[in-house]
Amino acid sequence: MLSLAILFPLAAAAAVLMSAGRGGMARALFLGATAVEVVLTAILWAGYRTPGPDGLAYEERLRWIPNVGSSYHVGVDGLSLPLIGLTAVIFLACAVYDWGARDRPAPRAALFLFLEATSVGLFAAQDLILFFLFFDLSIVGMYFVIAGWGHGDKARSALKFFLYTFLGSLALLLGFIGLYLGGAPHTFDIPELLRTQPLRDNPAGLWVLGAVVVGLAIKTPTVPFHTWLPPAHTDAPATGSAVLAGVLLKMGTYGFVRIAMPLLPDAWRAWVPALVAVGVVSVLYGALVALAQSDLKRMIAYTSVNHMGYIVLALAAAGAGGNPAARETAVTGAVTQMVSHGLITGALFLLAGVLHSRAGTYDMGAFGGLASPAPRFAAFFAVAAFASLGLPGFSGFIAEFQIFAGSIGAVPLTALALPGILITAALFLRALQRVFTGEPRGKSPGLADLRPAEAWSTGGLLVLSVLIGLIPAPLLDTISPASASLVSLLGG
């Protein structure tokens, strides 16, 4: 069943390519395939039963490269299942949003379905080489999305994205080879490495973790590895930005909880002070630079640096030792934030795309009083903005409350990041004031309101954020046992 969820989008991509020249058929296949993927994910979730400590559900394994101890090994637990669900939802929203797209719809749809397959595959991978394969394929797919369907200086932004993140993947590969060489027997199998704990009490583990952390931090991204993110988002198409922020950034943070923390717990504990510093700086720097932006899409991009900083902060604090309950809360908050950020920022980028498609610019100074000609657009953007700043009733509040409650309980100094919430609130309120209030001016008069496809795609993501905000228990009950298992592995 899990392999079907990985392979179905690839089969659908092949069907879409065969429909080349018939744009309507390609868009229908794209929408239908992503809808089926949501159904498959819902079936997976409905049948999911929390596995035992360090166990997996829907586990499948096939021989692949046996001479190096690598296999096609997939499975899910409470850390990965929510992200597979998020992936399915984000791609369905993109298919709905792109319903009216006329620019080479067949290759565009095929490329997105390819990205969906690589994303689901990565979150299910239980083998380091399989993880690395999907990690690199996602880079290739997003490069072509930005270079092929972006705008502005898209070639340069795509190249910068590719070179940065590919460099990160090389660092990641170096770390994986270190884990392989340190294991006895040599293997790339994640559960086997978890059982044998290679490099435990070995100083080399610090260097191996360093390579893994750098590779994942570039993908996340955190300060100072974030510089590829703003141009990539600014020049990508709206759906490309939604997938990049909603799904691909989570590959970095997911790598922390799936690989770095459980396989190298001693080294993770030794790195806690540095990781806490990176988390605090990312939260504050991302928020302050976002506040200074006049370009709406760059502002949203920098808030991603801020929100990813919260996740790094929580995961770092979880390795600090002490109160296990606080550390479990921090990890649960971090995984919840991965889901919440994907939903909310995906909606924000789709809404920013609406602005660019109508007026050809993201410059907030070019608009004013937009609430009058485009009331639905104003209402949707306001809801997304309040969700992103962590207002109660939205998923962001559930995530950030747990992150800070757990992090401060484990490492009181993490309270230094709290002003990031205030700055985020200020920057979104400032954006709302500049773009939507007052008399219509600049490019606002006559600007068309949200079309049905745009409203359904962004609205669906926001409804899910509200549902998690009001009824968080089903999601938290899935994540919490895996968080407890991870904290137990970290010890302390």
Short mmCIF file of C-alpha atoms in Angstrom, two decimals:
data_model
loop_
_atom_site.label_atom_id
_atom_site.label_comp_id
_atom_site.label_asym_id
_atom_site.label_seq_id
_atom_site.Cartn_x
_atom_site.Cartn_y
_atom_site.Cartn_z
CA MET A 1 0.00 0.00 0.00
CA LEU A 2 2.84 2.40 0.90
CA SER A 3 4.71 1.60 -2.31
CA LEU A 4 1.49 2.25 -4.24
CA ALA A 5 1.36 5.73 -2.70
CA ILE A 6 4.96 6.30 -3.86
CA LEU A 7 4.64 4.85 -7.35
CA PHE A 8 1.13 6.00 -8.30
CA PRO A 9 2.16 9.64 -8.98
CA LEU A 10 4.97 8.36 -11.23
CA ALA A 11 2.51 6.26 -13.24
CA ALA A 12 0.21 9.26 -13.46
CA ALA A 13 3.13 11.43 -14.65
CA ALA A 14 3.78 8.97 -17.48
CA ALA A 15 0.08 9.07 -18.43
CA VAL A 16 0.17 12.88 -18.41
CA LEU A 17 3.18 12.95 -20.74
CA MET A 18 1.37 10.62 -23.14
CA SER A 19 -1.43 13.20 -23.27
CA ALA A 20 1.03 15.88 -24.55
CA GLY A 21 -0.71 18.33 -26.86
CA ARG A 22 -4.01 17.97 -25.01
CA GLY A 23 -3.79 20.47 -22.18
CA GLY A 24 -7.26 19.79 -20.82
CA MET A 25 -6.54 16.07 -20.50
CA ALA A 26 -3.20 16.78 -18.76
CA ARG A 27 -4.82 19.08 -16.21
CA ALA A 28 -7.63 16.57 -15.57
CA LEU A 29 -5.11 13.76 -15.04
CA PHE A 30 -3.06 15.97 -12.71
CA LEU A 31 -6.11 16.83 -10.62
CA GLY A 32 -7.42 13.26 -10.62
CA ALA A 33 -4.05 11.74 -9.69
CA THR A 34 -3.48 14.10 -6.77
CA ALA A 35 -7.04 13.45 -5.55
CA VAL A 36 -6.42 9.69 -5.67
CA GLU A 37 -3.16 10.23 -3.78
CA VAL A 38 -5.10 12.03 -1.03
CA VAL A 39 -7.47 9.05 -0.85
CA LEU A 40 -4.52 6.61 -0.65
CA THR A 41 -2.99 8.68 2.14
CA ALA A 42 -6.32 8.79 3.98
CA ILE A 43 -6.53 4.97 3.76
CA LEU A 44 -2.98 4.72 5.12
CA TRP A 45 -3.87 7.01 8.01
CA ALA A 46 -7.17 5.23 8.73
CA GLY A 47 -5.37 1.88 8.98
CA TYR A 48 -2.41 3.21 10.92
CA ARG A 49 -1.84 1.77 14.35
CA THR A 50 0.99 3.14 16.47
CA PRO A 51 3.87 0.66 16.15
CA GLY A 52 5.99 -0.37 19.12
CA PRO A 53 9.10 1.61 20.14
CA ASP A 54 11.32 2.12 17.08
CA GLY A 55 8.83 0.09 15.03
CA LEU A 56 7.25 0.91 11.68
CA ALA A 57 3.84 0.53 10.06
CA TYR A 58 3.31 -0.54 6.44
CA GLU A 59 6.90 -1.78 6.31
CA GLU A 60 8.09 -3.16 2.94
CA ARG A 61 11.56 -4.32 1.96
CA LEU A 62 13.12 -5.54 -1.30
CA ARG A 63 16.70 -6.34 -2.31
CA TRP A 64 18.31 -3.40 -4.12
CA ILE A 65 22.12 -3.03 -3.69
CA PRO A 66 22.86 -5.92 -1.31
CA ASN A 67 26.66 -5.71 -1.58
CA VAL A 68 26.65 -2.37 0.30
CA GLY A 69 23.78 -3.22 2.63
CA SER A 70 21.23 -1.00 0.88
CA SER A 71 17.65 -2.05 0.11
CA TYR A 72 14.33 -0.64 -0.98
CA HIS A 73 13.07 -0.31 2.59
CA VAL A 74 10.03 1.87 3.34
CA GLY A 75 7.76 2.29 6.34
CA VAL A 76 6.04 5.01 8.36
CA ASP A 77 5.66 6.09 11.96
CA GLY A 78 4.26 9.13 13.75
CA LEU A 79 7.08 11.33 12.45
CA SER A 80 6.61 10.54 8.76
CA LEU A 81 2.89 9.84 8.29
CA PRO A 82 1.80 13.47 8.96
CA LEU A 83 4.32 14.70 6.38
CA ILE A 84 3.07 12.22 3.76
CA GLY A 85 -0.44 13.52 4.42
CA LEU A 86 0.81 17.11 4.10
CA THR A 87 2.47 16.26 0.78
CA ALA A 88 -0.72 14.80 -0.66
CA VAL A 89 -2.77 17.83 0.40
CA ILE A 90 -0.29 20.42 -0.92
CA PHE A 91 -0.07 18.78 -4.36
CA LEU A 92 -3.87 18.50 -4.60
CA ALA A 93 -4.11 22.23 -3.79
CA CYS A 94 -1.54 22.95 -6.52
CA ALA A 95 -3.47 20.86 -9.06
CA VAL A 96 -6.67 22.77 -8.26
CA TYR A 97 -4.83 26.11 -8.43
CA ASP A 98 -3.27 25.21 -11.81
CA TRP A 99 -6.60 24.17 -13.34
CA GLY A 100 -6.55 27.22 -15.58
CA ALA A 101 -2.83 27.03 -16.46
CA ARG A 102 -2.18 27.21 -20.20
CA ASP A 103 1.65 27.25 -20.29
CA ARG A 104 2.74 23.72 -21.34
CA PRO A 105 0.32 22.00 -18.93
CA ALA A 106 1.41 18.43 -19.72
CA PRO A 107 5.13 18.67 -18.81
CA ARG A 108 4.26 20.95 -15.91
CA ALA A 109 1.77 18.45 -14.45
CA ALA A 110 4.18 15.55 -15.05
CA LEU A 111 6.95 17.41 -13.25
CA PHE A 112 4.75 18.10 -10.22
CA LEU A 113 3.62 14.48 -10.05
CA PHE A 114 7.27 13.44 -10.23
CA LEU A 115 7.99 15.78 -7.31
CA GLU A 116 5.06 14.31 -5.37
CA ALA A 117 6.43 10.78 -5.82
CA THR A 118 9.93 11.81 -4.68
CA SER A 119 8.51 13.62 -1.65
CA VAL A 120 6.35 10.71 -0.49
CA GLY A 121 9.26 8.36 -1.15
CA LEU A 122 11.64 10.42 0.95
CA PHE A 123 9.28 10.59 3.92
CA ALA A 124 8.79 6.81 3.73
CA ALA A 125 12.44 5.87 3.11
CA GLN A 126 14.08 3.66 5.74
CA ASP A 127 17.39 3.36 3.91
CA LEU A 128 19.97 6.16 3.73
CA ILE A 129 20.73 5.67 0.03
CA LEU A 130 17.01 5.56 -0.79
CA PHE A 131 16.57 8.78 1.24
CA PHE A 132 19.50 10.36 -0.63
CA LEU A 133 18.07 9.28 -4.00
CA PHE A 134 14.71 10.94 -3.34
CA PHE A 135 16.48 13.97 -1.78
CA ASP A 136 18.48 14.59 -4.98
CA LEU A 137 15.59 13.84 -7.35
CA SER A 138 13.53 16.50 -5.58
CA ILE A 139 16.30 19.03 -6.28
CA VAL A 140 16.30 18.15 -9.98
CA GLY A 141 12.49 18.40 -10.19
CA MET A 142 12.30 21.78 -8.48
CA TYR A 143 15.17 23.13 -10.64
CA PHE A 144 13.11 22.46 -13.77
CA VAL A 145 9.96 23.95 -12.18
CA ILE A 146 11.75 27.25 -11.44
CA ALA A 147 13.74 27.37 -14.69
CA GLY A 148 10.83 26.31 -16.89
CA TRP A 149 7.81 28.07 -15.43
CA GLY A 150 9.28 30.83 -13.27
CA HIS A 151 9.56 34.53 -14.03
CA GLY A 152 12.06 37.36 -13.52
CA ASP A 153 15.65 36.13 -13.33
CA LYS A 154 14.45 32.51 -13.22
CA ALA A 155 17.53 30.92 -14.81
CA ARG A 156 19.87 32.44 -12.24
CA SER A 157 17.56 31.66 -9.31
CA ALA A 158 17.12 28.05 -10.46
CA LEU A 159 20.87 27.61 -10.85
CA LYS A 160 21.53 29.10 -7.41
CA PHE A 161 18.90 26.82 -5.87
CA PHE A 162 20.38 23.76 -7.58
CA LEU A 163 24.02 24.48 -6.72
CA TYR A 164 23.33 25.31 -3.07
CA THR A 165 21.08 22.37 -2.34
CA PHE A 166 23.17 19.93 -4.39
CA LEU A 167 26.22 21.01 -2.40
CA GLY A 168 24.17 20.23 0.71
CA SER A 169 23.31 16.80 -0.63
CA LEU A 170 27.02 16.07 -1.13
CA ALA A 171 27.67 16.93 2.51
CA LEU A 172 24.75 14.66 3.41
CA LEU A 173 26.23 11.82 1.36
CA LEU A 174 29.55 12.27 3.14
CA GLY A 175 27.76 11.90 6.48
CA PHE A 176 25.87 8.81 5.27
CA ILE A 177 29.14 7.19 4.20
CA GLY A 178 30.52 7.96 7.66
CA LEU A 179 27.54 6.18 9.24
CA TYR A 180 28.01 3.23 6.87
CA LEU A 181 31.70 2.87 7.68
CA GLY A 182 31.04 3.25 11.41
CA GLY A 183 28.40 0.50 11.47
CA ALA A 184 29.06 -3.14 12.17
CA PRO A 185 27.90 -4.76 9.99
CA HIS A 186 28.22 -2.08 7.30
CA THR A 187 24.72 -1.05 6.22
CA PHE A 188 22.66 1.90 5.06
CA ASP A 189 19.49 0.51 6.65
CA ILE A 190 18.12 3.08 9.11
CA PRO A 191 16.43 0.66 11.58
CA GLU A 192 19.57 -1.49 11.60
CA LEU A 193 21.77 1.56 12.26
CA LEU A 194 19.32 2.59 14.98
CA ARG A 195 19.74 -0.82 16.62
CA THR A 196 23.55 -0.93 16.41
CA GLN A 197 24.16 2.80 17.12
CA PRO A 198 27.36 3.27 15.08
CA LEU A 199 29.86 5.86 16.29
CA ARG A 200 28.44 5.82 19.82
CA ASP A 201 31.18 7.14 22.16
CA ASN A 202 33.32 7.72 19.05
CA PRO A 203 34.68 11.27 18.48
CA ALA A 204 34.27 10.74 14.73
CA GLY A 205 30.52 10.95 15.33
CA LEU A 206 30.86 14.72 15.85
CA TRP A 207 32.29 15.14 12.33
CA VAL A 208 29.76 12.79 10.76
CA LEU A 209 26.90 14.68 12.42
CA GLY A 210 28.49 17.93 11.21
CA ALA A 211 28.26 16.74 7.59
CA VAL A 212 24.66 15.53 8.05
CA VAL A 213 23.61 18.76 9.80
CA VAL A 214 25.15 21.00 7.10
CA GLY A 215 23.42 19.01 4.35
CA LEU A 216 20.04 19.19 6.08
CA ALA A 217 20.48 22.81 7.24
CA ILE A 218 20.96 23.98 3.64
CA LYS A 219 17.73 22.27 2.60
CA THR A 220 15.80 23.55 5.65
CA PRO A 221 17.22 26.33 5.32
CA THR A 222 18.72 27.93 8.40
CA VAL A 223 20.99 30.94 8.79
CA PRO A 224 23.66 31.18 7.29
CA PHE A 225 22.63 28.65 4.62
CA HIS A 226 19.41 30.43 3.58
CA THR A 227 20.59 32.75 0.79
CA TRP A 228 19.28 30.52 -2.02
CA LEU A 229 15.72 30.69 -0.66
CA PRO A 230 14.48 34.26 -1.38
CA PRO A 231 15.44 34.34 -5.10
CA ALA A 232 14.14 30.80 -5.61
CA HIS A 233 10.76 31.74 -4.15
CA THR A 234 10.57 35.14 -5.82
CA ASP A 235 11.16 33.77 -9.33
CA ALA A 236 9.31 30.44 -8.98
CA PRO A 237 5.69 30.04 -10.12
CA ALA A 238 3.12 30.18 -7.32
CA THR A 239 2.62 26.42 -7.18
CA GLY A 240 6.39 25.90 -7.28
CA SER A 241 6.79 28.15 -4.24
CA ALA A 242 3.96 26.33 -2.46
CA VAL A 243 5.64 22.95 -3.01
CA LEU A 244 9.09 24.30 -2.16
CA ALA A 245 7.93 25.88 1.12
CA GLY A 246 5.20 23.40 1.97
CA VAL A 247 7.01 20.14 1.29
CA LEU A 248 10.64 20.39 0.16
CA LEU A 249 11.85 22.51 3.11
CA LYS A 250 10.47 19.81 5.43
CA MET A 251 12.90 17.30 3.97
CA GLY A 252 15.65 19.05 5.92
CA THR A 253 13.81 19.21 9.24
CA TYR A 254 12.49 15.66 8.77
CA GLY A 255 16.08 14.49 8.23
CA PHE A 256 16.94 15.82 11.67
CA VAL A 257 14.31 13.66 13.42
CA ARG A 258 14.71 10.60 11.17
CA ILE A 259 18.51 10.45 10.81
CA ALA A 260 20.64 12.98 12.70
CA MET A 261 19.06 12.73 16.15
CA PRO A 262 18.32 8.98 16.51
CA LEU A 263 21.43 7.65 14.73
CA LEU A 264 23.94 10.02 16.35
CA PRO A 265 22.44 10.85 19.78
CA ASP A 266 25.78 11.42 21.55
CA ALA A 267 26.98 13.84 18.89
CA TRP A 268 23.56 15.58 18.82
CA ARG A 269 23.80 16.23 22.56
CA ALA A 270 27.31 17.65 22.09
CA TRP A 271 26.03 19.95 19.34
CA VAL A 272 23.11 21.33 21.40
CA PRO A 273 24.65 24.75 22.25
CA ALA A 274 25.55 25.43 18.60
CA LEU A 275 22.15 24.23 17.34
CA VAL A 276 20.27 26.34 19.90
CA ALA A 277 22.27 29.38 18.74
CA VAL A 278 21.46 28.63 15.09
CA GLY A 279 17.77 28.26 15.99
CA VAL A 280 17.58 31.53 17.92
CA VAL A 281 19.46 33.47 15.21
CA SER A 282 17.28 31.98 12.45
CA VAL A 283 14.08 32.93 14.30
CA LEU A 284 15.12 36.53 14.96
CA TYR A 285 17.06 37.17 11.74
CA GLY A 286 14.31 35.70 9.55
CA ALA A 287 11.65 37.83 11.24
CA LEU A 288 13.68 41.06 11.15
CA VAL A 289 14.69 40.71 7.48
CA ALA A 290 11.09 39.82 6.57
CA LEU A 291 9.98 43.03 8.32
CA ALA A 292 12.30 45.05 6.08
CA GLN A 293 10.96 43.63 2.78
CA SER A 294 8.77 45.57 0.36
CA ASP A 295 8.35 42.53 -1.92
CA LEU A 296 5.47 40.40 -0.63
CA LYS A 297 6.91 37.08 -1.80
CA ARG A 298 10.36 37.75 -0.38
CA MET A 299 8.67 38.70 2.90
CA ILE A 300 6.86 35.35 3.00
CA ALA A 301 10.12 33.59 2.07
CA TYR A 302 11.96 35.13 5.00
CA THR A 303 9.15 34.16 7.38
CA SER A 304 9.98 30.57 6.33
CA VAL A 305 13.52 31.08 7.67
CA ASN A 306 11.91 32.32 10.88
CA HIS A 307 9.51 29.37 11.18
CA MET A 308 12.16 26.78 10.31
CA GLY A 309 14.22 28.35 13.09
CA TYR A 310 11.50 27.40 15.58
CA ILE A 311 11.81 23.77 14.51
CA VAL A 312 15.60 23.71 14.81
CA LEU A 313 15.32 25.38 18.21
CA ALA A 314 12.89 22.76 19.51
CA LEU A 315 14.89 19.81 18.19
CA ALA A 316 18.09 21.24 19.66
CA ALA A 317 16.44 21.69 23.04
CA ALA A 318 15.21 18.09 22.91
CA GLY A 319 18.82 16.95 23.01
CA ALA A 320 19.72 19.00 26.05
CA GLY A 321 18.80 16.40 28.65
CA GLY A 322 16.65 16.91 31.72
CA ASN A 323 12.85 16.98 31.80
CA PRO A 324 11.69 14.25 29.34
CA ALA A 325 8.12 15.59 29.20
CA ALA A 326 9.31 19.04 28.13
CA ARG A 327 11.60 17.55 25.48
CA GLU A 328 8.83 15.34 24.10
CA THR A 329 6.59 18.39 23.92
CA ALA A 330 9.30 20.26 22.00
CA VAL A 331 9.67 17.43 19.44
CA THR A 332 5.89 17.09 19.03
CA GLY A 333 5.67 20.86 18.54
CA ALA A 334 8.45 20.75 15.93
CA VAL A 335 6.71 18.06 13.85
CA THR A 336 3.37 19.87 14.22
CA GLN A 337 5.09 23.03 13.00
CA MET A 338 6.31 21.16 9.90
CA VAL A 339 2.70 20.37 9.03
CA SER A 340 1.33 23.76 10.05
CA HIS A 341 3.96 25.75 8.16
CA GLY A 342 3.34 23.66 5.04
CA LEU A 343 -0.39 24.40 5.08
CA ILE A 344 -0.19 28.11 5.93
CA THR A 345 2.82 29.12 3.86
CA GLY A 346 1.55 27.06 0.94
CA ALA A 347 -1.65 29.13 1.05
CA LEU A 348 0.29 32.40 1.37
CA PHE A 349 2.46 31.64 -1.67
CA LEU A 350 -0.59 30.69 -3.75
CA LEU A 351 -2.23 33.98 -2.75
CA ALA A 352 0.94 35.91 -3.62
CA GLY A 353 0.79 34.22 -7.02
CA VAL A 354 -2.72 35.61 -7.52
CA LEU A 355 -1.36 39.12 -7.01
CA HIS A 356 1.47 38.57 -9.54
CA SER A 357 -0.82 36.97 -12.12
CA ARG A 358 -3.10 40.05 -12.03
CA ALA A 359 -0.62 42.92 -11.67
CA GLY A 360 2.79 41.48 -12.64
CA THR A 361 4.47 42.51 -9.41
CA TYR A 362 4.87 41.51 -5.76
CA ASP A 363 5.78 45.07 -4.70
CA MET A 364 3.53 45.96 -1.77
CA GLY A 365 4.02 49.66 -2.54
CA ALA A 366 2.22 49.18 -5.86
CA PHE A 367 -1.05 48.36 -4.09
CA GLY A 368 -3.37 49.91 -1.57
CA GLY A 369 -7.00 49.55 -0.55
CA LEU A 370 -7.19 46.16 -2.24
CA ALA A 371 -9.90 44.98 0.14
CA SER A 372 -12.44 47.06 -1.79
CA PRO A 373 -12.04 45.58 -5.32
CA ALA A 374 -10.96 42.10 -4.09
CA PRO A 375 -12.72 41.35 -0.78
CA ARG A 376 -12.34 37.54 -0.99
CA PHE A 377 -8.64 37.86 -1.70
CA ALA A 378 -8.28 40.24 1.27
CA ALA A 379 -10.21 37.91 3.58
CA PHE A 380 -8.19 34.83 2.57
CA PHE A 381 -4.88 36.65 2.93
CA ALA A 382 -5.89 38.03 6.34
CA VAL A 383 -6.81 34.53 7.56
CA ALA A 384 -3.49 33.13 6.27
CA ALA A 385 -1.56 36.00 7.87
CA PHE A 386 -3.22 35.50 11.27
CA ALA A 387 -2.60 31.77 11.01
CA SER A 388 1.08 32.37 10.23
CA LEU A 389 1.62 34.68 13.19
CA GLY A 390 0.36 31.95 15.51
CA LEU A 391 -3.05 33.23 16.58
CA PRO A 392 -5.06 30.77 18.77
CA GLY A 393 -7.53 28.74 16.72
CA PHE A 394 -4.96 27.96 14.02
CA SER A 395 -2.41 25.17 13.69
CA GLY A 396 0.45 27.66 14.12
CA PHE A 397 -0.58 28.34 17.70
CA ILE A 398 -0.67 24.63 18.58
CA ALA A 399 2.81 24.19 17.09
CA GLU A 400 4.52 27.28 18.50
CA PHE A 401 3.00 26.92 21.96
CA GLN A 402 4.40 23.41 22.24
CA ILE A 403 7.75 24.44 20.79
CA PHE A 404 8.28 27.20 23.34
CA ALA A 405 6.74 25.32 26.28
CA GLY A 406 9.00 22.35 25.60
CA SER A 407 12.11 24.28 24.61
CA ILE A 408 12.06 26.71 27.52
CA GLY A 409 11.39 23.78 29.88
CA ALA A 410 14.53 22.08 28.61
CA VAL A 411 16.76 25.08 27.80
CA PRO A 412 15.55 28.36 29.39
CA LEU A 413 17.81 30.41 27.09
CA THR A 414 15.58 29.53 24.13
CA ALA A 415 13.24 32.22 25.47
CA LEU A 416 15.55 34.63 23.61
CA ALA A 417 13.66 33.64 20.44
CA LEU A 418 10.26 34.75 21.80
CA PRO A 419 10.46 38.26 20.27
CA GLY A 420 10.35 36.52 16.89
CA ILE A 421 6.62 35.95 17.41
CA LEU A 422 6.05 39.66 18.05
CA ILE A 423 8.08 40.71 15.00
CA THR A 424 6.19 38.21 12.82
CA ALA A 425 2.88 39.66 14.02
CA ALA A 426 4.12 43.19 13.24
CA LEU A 427 5.28 42.34 9.72
CA PHE A 428 2.03 40.63 8.73
CA LEU A 429 -0.11 43.42 10.17
CA ARG A 430 2.04 45.95 8.32
CA ALA A 431 1.59 44.04 5.06
CA LEU A 432 -2.18 43.88 5.58
CA GLN A 433 -2.30 47.61 6.23
CA ARG A 434 -0.17 48.54 3.21
CA VAL A 435 -1.89 46.31 0.65
CA PHE A 436 -5.52 46.10 1.73
CA THR A 437 -6.62 49.14 3.74
CA GLY A 438 -7.48 52.69 2.67
CA GLU A 439 -8.68 53.89 -0.72
CA PRO A 440 -7.76 51.75 -3.78
CA ARG A 441 -4.62 53.10 -5.43
CA GLY A 442 -1.78 52.03 -7.69
CA LYS A 443 -2.62 48.72 -9.36
CA SER A 444 -5.53 47.94 -7.03
CA PRO A 445 -8.50 49.56 -8.88
CA GLY A 446 -10.19 46.95 -11.06
CA LEU A 447 -8.02 44.08 -9.83
CA ALA A 448 -10.06 40.87 -10.19
CA ASP A 449 -10.98 38.94 -7.05
CA LEU A 450 -10.16 35.26 -6.38
CA ARG A 451 -11.39 32.84 -9.02
CA PRO A 452 -13.06 29.58 -7.86
CA ALA A 453 -9.93 27.44 -8.42
CA GLU A 454 -7.79 29.89 -6.47
CA ALA A 455 -10.34 30.10 -3.65
CA TRP A 456 -10.77 26.31 -3.36
CA SER A 457 -7.02 25.61 -3.34
CA THR A 458 -6.02 28.22 -0.77
CA GLY A 459 -9.23 27.85 1.22
CA GLY A 460 -8.74 24.10 1.59
CA LEU A 461 -5.29 24.58 3.10
CA LEU A 462 -6.58 27.22 5.50
CA VAL A 463 -9.53 25.06 6.58
CA LEU A 464 -7.10 22.28 7.49
CA SER A 465 -5.04 24.77 9.52
CA VAL A 466 -8.19 25.77 11.42
CA LEU A 467 -9.20 22.13 11.98
CA ILE A 468 -5.78 21.34 13.47
CA GLY A 469 -6.01 24.51 15.54
CA LEU A 470 -9.43 23.58 16.96
CA ILE A 471 -9.13 19.75 17.07
CA PRO A 472 -5.40 18.99 17.34
CA ALA A 473 -5.72 15.68 19.22
CA PRO A 474 -5.79 13.28 16.21
CA LEU A 475 -2.56 14.78 14.83
CA LEU A 476 -0.85 15.03 18.23
CA ASP A 477 -1.85 11.47 19.16
CA THR A 478 -0.08 10.27 15.99
CA ILE A 479 3.10 12.28 16.61
CA SER A 480 3.50 11.99 20.40
CA PRO A 481 4.48 8.28 20.69
CA ALA A 482 7.21 8.76 18.07
CA SER A 483 8.41 11.89 19.89
CA ALA A 484 8.65 9.95 23.15
CA SER A 485 10.64 7.22 21.41
CA LEU A 486 13.02 9.80 19.90
CA VAL A 487 13.61 11.51 23.25
CA SER A 488 14.24 8.11 24.83
CA LEU A 489 16.92 7.41 22.22
CA LEU A 490 18.56 10.77 22.92
CA GLY A 491 18.82 9.88 26.62
CA GLY A 492 20.00 12.51 29.07
#
